[in-house]
Amino acid sequence: MSTSNKLWPGNKRIAVIFNVCLEAWSDGKAPGISPMGNPLPHGVLDNTAISWAAYGATRGIYRLMDSFARYNVKASVMTSAVLAERTPASVEAVGNAGHEIVSHSYTMDVMPAMLQEDEERNNIKRCTDLLQNVSGKAVRGWLSPRATPSAGSSRLLAETGFVWHGDTLADDLPWVETHGAKTIVAIPLSTDVNDMPSMKYGTPPRAMLDTFEEHLNILLKHERGPAIIDVTTHAHIFGRPRGAYYHEKIIEAAAKSSEVWIGTRLDVAQAVLAR
């Protein structure tokens, strides 16, 4: 990739990507964490955790989209394809608002690392068809639940026509992977600015804003080359009023910085390919 300091559109040095996780689990499955803390006994279905996660599609995603609209910012929305069946209005709303629809597998418990190649190929097609049919938007990016690819995921996605995947944490900047005559951009997923610590460790929501501002300042003052900051939030975690308030403060801070270009992951992939 180019070593130029100014890599991104508008001759900007820092790219900020807003990732929103719009997630769901299979019937009879629950998220591994919930606000209730102590897990239920083995074999007992945690219906409270299921209802907590369902908030993302029923309420949280709409609150986050309102924040993005106030600053004319587009996000990459990592969407469990099962929601195209369960709550199609939420997936349609994301597409209508102009956000990037990213395939996030069928459900959070359907992980490519656990599938045989034919199963994975079928899962990719199923997810793509569901999300495109409901949203009306082409799906060009993929990020597996927990970023857990199989050894062949990059190749299968490239063969299917995906432009990028995010199933790697191996570098700071994207690169192009080649599989025969096909290519795909690998865009690493950074975890510095994420709402999960608020859920797992009780970190105050404001800490995510503080982390973003500190991270941006470090990059501007101490890193010479181009950089990417991922701002990742879950619609069922920071889609609630307090989290969404501080998330919008991050949007505001990014939008007013003269050194920041805000783009989706597809925008980043296209910028890489253009060079």
Tab-separated table of C-alpha atoms in Angstrom:
chain	number	residue	atom	x	y	z
A	1	MET	CA	0.000	0.000	0.000
A	2	SER	CA	1.112	3.598	-0.589
A	3	THR	CA	3.419	5.126	1.978
A	4	SER	CA	2.092	8.608	1.261
A	5	ASN	CA	0.874	10.481	4.324
A	6	LYS	CA	-2.213	11.562	2.401
A	7	LEU	CA	-3.936	8.379	1.331
A	8	TRP	CA	-7.632	9.076	1.683
A	9	PRO	CA	-10.070	11.113	-0.420
A	10	GLY	CA	-9.903	14.843	0.141
A	11	ASN	CA	-6.160	14.470	0.765
A	12	LYS	CA	-6.871	13.440	4.366
A	13	ARG	CA	-4.491	11.480	6.551
A	14	ILE	CA	-6.954	9.752	8.906
A	15	ALA	CA	-9.901	7.634	7.794
A	16	VAL	CA	-12.663	7.083	10.339
A	17	ILE	CA	-15.063	4.197	9.767
A	18	PHE	CA	-18.264	3.936	11.751
A	19	ASN	CA	-19.169	0.259	12.127
A	20	VAL	CA	-22.562	-0.664	13.543
A	21	CYS	CA	-23.220	-4.276	14.508
A	22	LEU	CA	-26.855	-5.235	13.926
A	23	GLU	CA	-26.801	-8.743	15.305
A	24	ALA	CA	-29.033	-11.715	16.049
A	25	TRP	CA	-28.684	-15.317	17.175
A	26	SER	CA	-30.314	-18.522	15.929
A	27	ASP	CA	-33.600	-19.713	17.404
A	28	GLY	CA	-32.867	-21.360	20.728
A	29	LYS	CA	-29.510	-19.568	21.057
A	30	ALA	CA	-28.656	-16.634	23.311
A	31	PRO	CA	-25.772	-14.149	23.420
A	32	GLY	CA	-22.941	-15.212	25.664
A	33	ILE	CA	-23.210	-12.030	27.708
A	34	SER	CA	-26.079	-9.891	28.973
A	35	PRO	CA	-26.654	-7.108	31.504
A	36	MET	CA	-27.787	-9.605	34.130
A	37	GLY	CA	-24.231	-10.693	34.877
A	38	ASN	CA	-24.098	-14.198	36.317
A	39	PRO	CA	-24.859	-16.901	33.723
A	40	LEU	CA	-27.842	-19.200	34.137
A	41	PRO	CA	-27.236	-22.892	34.871
A	42	HIS	CA	-25.987	-24.976	31.952
A	43	GLY	CA	-28.788	-25.909	29.562
A	44	VAL	CA	-31.146	-23.103	30.635
A	45	LEU	CA	-31.999	-20.718	27.786
A	46	ASP	CA	-31.298	-17.095	28.728
A	47	ASN	CA	-34.409	-15.397	27.379
A	48	THR	CA	-33.425	-12.129	29.030
A	49	ALA	CA	-30.217	-12.055	26.974
A	50	ILE	CA	-32.249	-12.809	23.842
A	51	SER	CA	-34.607	-9.888	24.497
A	52	TRP	CA	-31.667	-7.605	25.329
A	53	ALA	CA	-30.053	-8.384	21.965
A	54	ALA	CA	-33.363	-7.924	20.120
A	55	TYR	CA	-33.327	-4.242	21.122
A	56	GLY	CA	-30.834	-3.546	18.345
A	57	ALA	CA	-33.266	-4.258	15.523
A	58	THR	CA	-36.395	-2.931	17.226
A	59	ARG	CA	-35.068	0.352	18.585
A	60	GLY	CA	-31.289	0.822	18.721
A	61	ILE	CA	-30.500	0.890	15.005
A	62	TYR	CA	-33.041	3.644	14.416
A	63	ARG	CA	-31.591	5.844	17.166
A	64	LEU	CA	-28.078	5.423	15.769
A	65	MET	CA	-29.239	6.177	12.231
A	66	ASP	CA	-30.838	9.396	13.467
A	67	SER	CA	-27.440	10.455	14.826
A	68	PHE	CA	-25.684	9.666	11.562
A	69	ALA	CA	-28.308	11.600	9.608
A	70	ARG	CA	-27.721	14.738	11.669
A	71	TYR	CA	-24.113	14.812	10.404
A	72	ASN	CA	-24.725	13.287	6.959
A	73	VAL	CA	-22.445	10.368	7.840
A	74	LYS	CA	-22.752	6.876	6.379
A	75	ALA	CA	-21.876	3.765	8.373
A	76	SER	CA	-20.997	0.176	7.573
A	77	VAL	CA	-23.767	-1.868	9.190
A	78	MET	CA	-22.689	-5.435	9.910
A	79	THR	CA	-25.989	-7.230	9.628
A	80	SER	CA	-27.003	-10.751	10.623
A	81	ALA	CA	-28.896	-11.969	7.560
A	82	VAL	CA	-31.583	-13.663	9.668
A	83	LEU	CA	-32.886	-10.162	10.428
A	84	ALA	CA	-33.967	-9.891	6.797
A	85	GLU	CA	-36.462	-12.610	7.751
A	86	ARG	CA	-37.310	-11.598	11.327
A	87	THR	CA	-37.321	-7.800	11.149
A	88	PRO	CA	-37.069	-6.887	7.455
A	89	ALA	CA	-38.118	-3.297	8.164
A	90	SER	CA	-34.874	-2.696	10.072
A	91	VAL	CA	-32.715	-3.986	7.198
A	92	GLU	CA	-34.750	-2.039	4.651
A	93	ALA	CA	-34.390	1.137	6.735
A	94	VAL	CA	-30.597	0.783	6.810
A	95	GLY	CA	-30.500	0.457	3.026
A	96	ASN	CA	-32.916	3.331	2.483
A	97	ALA	CA	-30.751	5.583	4.649
A	98	GLY	CA	-27.785	4.971	2.335
A	99	HIS	CA	-25.635	2.995	4.772
A	100	GLU	CA	-23.463	0.119	3.622
A	101	ILE	CA	-25.040	-3.281	4.261
A	102	VAL	CA	-22.285	-5.673	5.379
A	103	SER	CA	-22.952	-9.392	5.641
A	104	HIS	CA	-22.286	-10.589	9.193
A	105	SER	CA	-23.135	-14.244	8.463
A	106	TYR	CA	-26.643	-15.659	8.964
A	107	THR	CA	-26.525	-15.423	12.746
A	108	MET	CA	-23.843	-14.755	15.323
A	109	ASP	CA	-23.483	-18.458	16.068
A	110	VAL	CA	-22.939	-19.408	12.401
A	111	MET	CA	-19.179	-18.919	12.173
A	112	PRO	CA	-17.189	-19.766	9.007
A	113	ALA	CA	-14.414	-21.289	11.102
A	114	MET	CA	-16.886	-23.996	12.140
A	115	LEU	CA	-18.251	-24.778	8.648
A	116	GLN	CA	-17.207	-27.168	5.902
A	117	GLU	CA	-16.409	-25.467	2.576
A	118	ASP	CA	-19.731	-26.350	0.934
A	119	GLU	CA	-21.596	-25.155	4.029
A	120	GLU	CA	-19.672	-21.903	4.021
A	121	ARG	CA	-20.298	-21.334	0.320
A	122	ASN	CA	-24.032	-21.911	0.853
A	123	ASN	CA	-24.037	-19.586	3.858
A	124	ILE	CA	-22.400	-16.797	1.851
A	125	LYS	CA	-25.024	-17.123	-0.895
A	126	ARG	CA	-27.917	-17.342	1.545
A	127	CYS	CA	-26.811	-14.224	3.411
A	128	THR	CA	-26.141	-12.260	0.238
A	129	ASP	CA	-29.523	-13.100	-1.274
A	130	LEU	CA	-31.455	-12.289	1.902
A	131	LEU	CA	-29.761	-8.965	2.564
A	132	GLN	CA	-29.836	-7.769	-1.046
A	133	ASN	CA	-33.455	-8.753	-1.610
A	134	VAL	CA	-34.699	-6.928	1.482
A	135	SER	CA	-32.396	-3.874	1.484
A	136	GLY	CA	-32.355	-3.335	-2.251
A	137	LYS	CA	-28.598	-2.724	-2.021
A	138	ALA	CA	-25.706	-4.786	-3.322
A	139	VAL	CA	-23.710	-6.482	-0.566
A	140	ARG	CA	-19.979	-6.120	-1.257
A	141	GLY	CA	-18.424	-6.581	2.191
A	142	TRP	CA	-18.243	-9.376	4.737
A	143	LEU	CA	-17.186	-9.579	8.364
A	144	SER	CA	-17.682	-12.869	10.190
A	145	PRO	CA	-19.060	-13.024	13.722
A	146	ARG	CA	-16.121	-12.368	16.036
A	147	ALA	CA	-13.984	-12.109	12.858
A	148	THR	CA	-13.675	-15.903	12.728
A	149	PRO	CA	-12.961	-16.958	9.126
A	150	SER	CA	-12.129	-20.392	7.874
A	151	ALA	CA	-8.841	-20.978	6.080
A	152	GLY	CA	-10.684	-20.539	2.770
A	153	SER	CA	-13.020	-17.638	3.569
A	154	SER	CA	-11.080	-14.965	1.674
A	155	ARG	CA	-10.960	-17.123	-1.455
A	156	LEU	CA	-14.668	-18.021	-1.303
A	157	LEU	CA	-15.679	-14.398	-0.815
A	158	ALA	CA	-13.456	-13.251	-3.696
A	159	GLU	CA	-14.914	-15.926	-5.961
A	160	THR	CA	-18.416	-14.762	-5.037
A	161	GLY	CA	-17.608	-11.189	-6.022
A	162	PHE	CA	-17.104	-9.525	-2.651
A	163	VAL	CA	-14.927	-6.405	-2.754
A	164	TRP	CA	-13.637	-6.594	0.832
A	165	HIS	CA	-13.595	-8.627	4.017
A	166	GLY	CA	-12.719	-7.626	7.570
A	167	ASP	CA	-11.709	-10.995	9.017
A	168	THR	CA	-8.211	-9.988	10.060
A	169	LEU	CA	-6.408	-8.059	12.770
A	170	ALA	CA	-2.974	-8.498	11.210
A	171	ASP	CA	-2.083	-4.902	10.302
A	172	ASP	CA	-3.140	-1.263	10.626
A	173	LEU	CA	-3.917	-0.652	6.943
A	174	PRO	CA	-5.710	-2.635	4.203
A	175	TRP	CA	-4.072	-4.745	1.531
A	176	VAL	CA	-5.187	-6.628	-1.575
A	177	GLU	CA	-5.349	-10.445	-1.531
A	178	THR	CA	-5.226	-12.419	-4.779
A	179	HIS	CA	-6.908	-15.764	-5.412
A	180	GLY	CA	-6.270	-16.838	-8.999
A	181	ALA	CA	-7.913	-14.227	-11.195
A	182	LYS	CA	-9.896	-12.775	-8.286
A	183	THR	CA	-8.878	-10.140	-5.756
A	184	ILE	CA	-10.366	-8.919	-2.489
A	185	VAL	CA	-9.331	-6.122	-0.135
A	186	ALA	CA	-8.588	-7.169	3.453
A	187	ILE	CA	-9.501	-4.348	5.841
A	188	PRO	CA	-8.288	-5.058	9.380
A	189	LEU	CA	-10.760	-4.498	12.197
A	190	SER	CA	-9.241	-2.421	14.981
A	191	THR	CA	-10.728	-2.675	18.459
A	192	ASP	CA	-9.481	0.475	20.207
A	193	VAL	CA	-12.756	2.404	19.954
A	194	ASN	CA	-15.545	-0.027	20.784
A	195	ASP	CA	-18.616	-0.075	23.020
A	196	MET	CA	-18.003	-3.631	24.259
A	197	PRO	CA	-15.959	-2.569	27.333
A	198	SER	CA	-19.030	-0.693	28.549
A	199	MET	CA	-21.015	-3.921	28.379
A	200	LYS	CA	-18.393	-6.356	29.673
A	201	TYR	CA	-16.639	-4.269	32.295
A	202	GLY	CA	-19.066	-1.504	33.208
A	203	THR	CA	-16.897	1.192	31.630
A	204	PRO	CA	-18.864	4.482	31.530
A	205	PRO	CA	-20.183	5.235	28.018
A	206	ARG	CA	-18.297	8.539	27.983
A	207	ALA	CA	-15.047	6.549	28.030
A	208	MET	CA	-15.600	5.600	24.380
A	209	LEU	CA	-15.610	9.285	23.425
A	210	ASP	CA	-12.483	9.892	25.495
A	211	THR	CA	-10.794	6.903	23.835
A	212	PHE	CA	-11.638	8.173	20.349
A	213	GLU	CA	-10.308	11.668	21.055
A	214	GLU	CA	-7.128	10.282	22.620
A	215	HIS	CA	-6.597	7.839	19.761
A	216	LEU	CA	-7.083	10.528	17.126
A	217	ASN	CA	-4.652	12.814	18.944
A	218	ILE	CA	-2.020	10.055	19.163
A	219	LEU	CA	-2.271	9.325	15.450
A	220	LEU	CA	-2.037	12.978	14.492
A	221	LYS	CA	0.938	13.709	16.732
A	222	HIS	CA	2.942	10.498	16.733
A	223	GLU	CA	2.161	8.555	13.535
A	224	ARG	CA	3.646	9.793	10.272
A	225	GLY	CA	1.675	7.778	7.745
A	226	PRO	CA	-1.999	7.340	6.914
A	227	ALA	CA	-4.226	5.618	9.442
A	228	ILE	CA	-7.684	4.195	10.037
A	229	ILE	CA	-9.803	4.465	13.170
A	230	ASP	CA	-12.649	1.988	13.503
A	231	VAL	CA	-15.497	3.225	15.696
A	232	THR	CA	-17.520	0.104	16.416
A	233	THR	CA	-20.821	0.071	18.228
A	234	HIS	CA	-23.540	-2.537	18.670
A	235	ALA	CA	-27.126	-1.476	18.055
A	236	HIS	CA	-28.242	-3.432	21.124
A	237	ILE	CA	-25.577	-1.892	23.384
A	238	PHE	CA	-24.956	1.755	22.420
A	239	GLY	CA	-28.239	2.055	20.557
A	240	ARG	CA	-29.729	2.927	23.967
A	241	PRO	CA	-30.050	6.612	24.953
A	242	ARG	CA	-26.908	7.106	27.065
A	243	GLY	CA	-24.591	5.189	24.748
A	244	ALA	CA	-26.087	6.804	21.648
A	245	TYR	CA	-25.526	10.258	23.156
A	246	TYR	CA	-21.775	9.732	23.490
A	247	HIS	CA	-21.601	7.900	20.168
A	248	GLU	CA	-23.031	10.995	18.509
A	249	LYS	CA	-20.340	13.068	20.217
A	250	ILE	CA	-17.779	10.875	18.435
A	251	ILE	CA	-19.511	11.491	15.114
A	252	GLU	CA	-19.387	15.227	15.821
A	253	ALA	CA	-15.688	15.127	16.742
A	254	ALA	CA	-14.784	13.182	13.594
A	255	ALA	CA	-16.880	15.411	11.359
A	256	LYS	CA	-15.236	18.615	12.569
A	257	SER	CA	-11.625	17.416	12.289
A	258	SER	CA	-9.808	18.860	9.284
A	259	GLU	CA	-7.550	15.765	9.114
A	260	VAL	CA	-10.368	13.191	9.036
A	261	TRP	CA	-12.155	11.626	6.106
A	262	ILE	CA	-15.233	9.611	7.101
A	263	GLY	CA	-16.038	6.678	4.838
A	264	THR	CA	-17.596	3.249	4.844
A	265	ARG	CA	-15.531	0.109	4.569
A	266	LEU	CA	-16.556	-0.167	0.923
A	267	ASP	CA	-15.325	3.409	0.408
A	268	VAL	CA	-11.983	2.422	1.964
A	269	ALA	CA	-11.715	-0.654	-0.265
A	270	GLN	CA	-12.430	1.403	-3.369
A	271	ALA	CA	-9.813	3.990	-2.330
A	272	VAL	CA	-7.260	1.199	-1.962
A	273	LEU	CA	-8.105	-0.308	-5.338
A	274	ALA	CA	-7.961	3.113	-7.008
A	275	ARG	CA	-4.304	3.389	-6.015
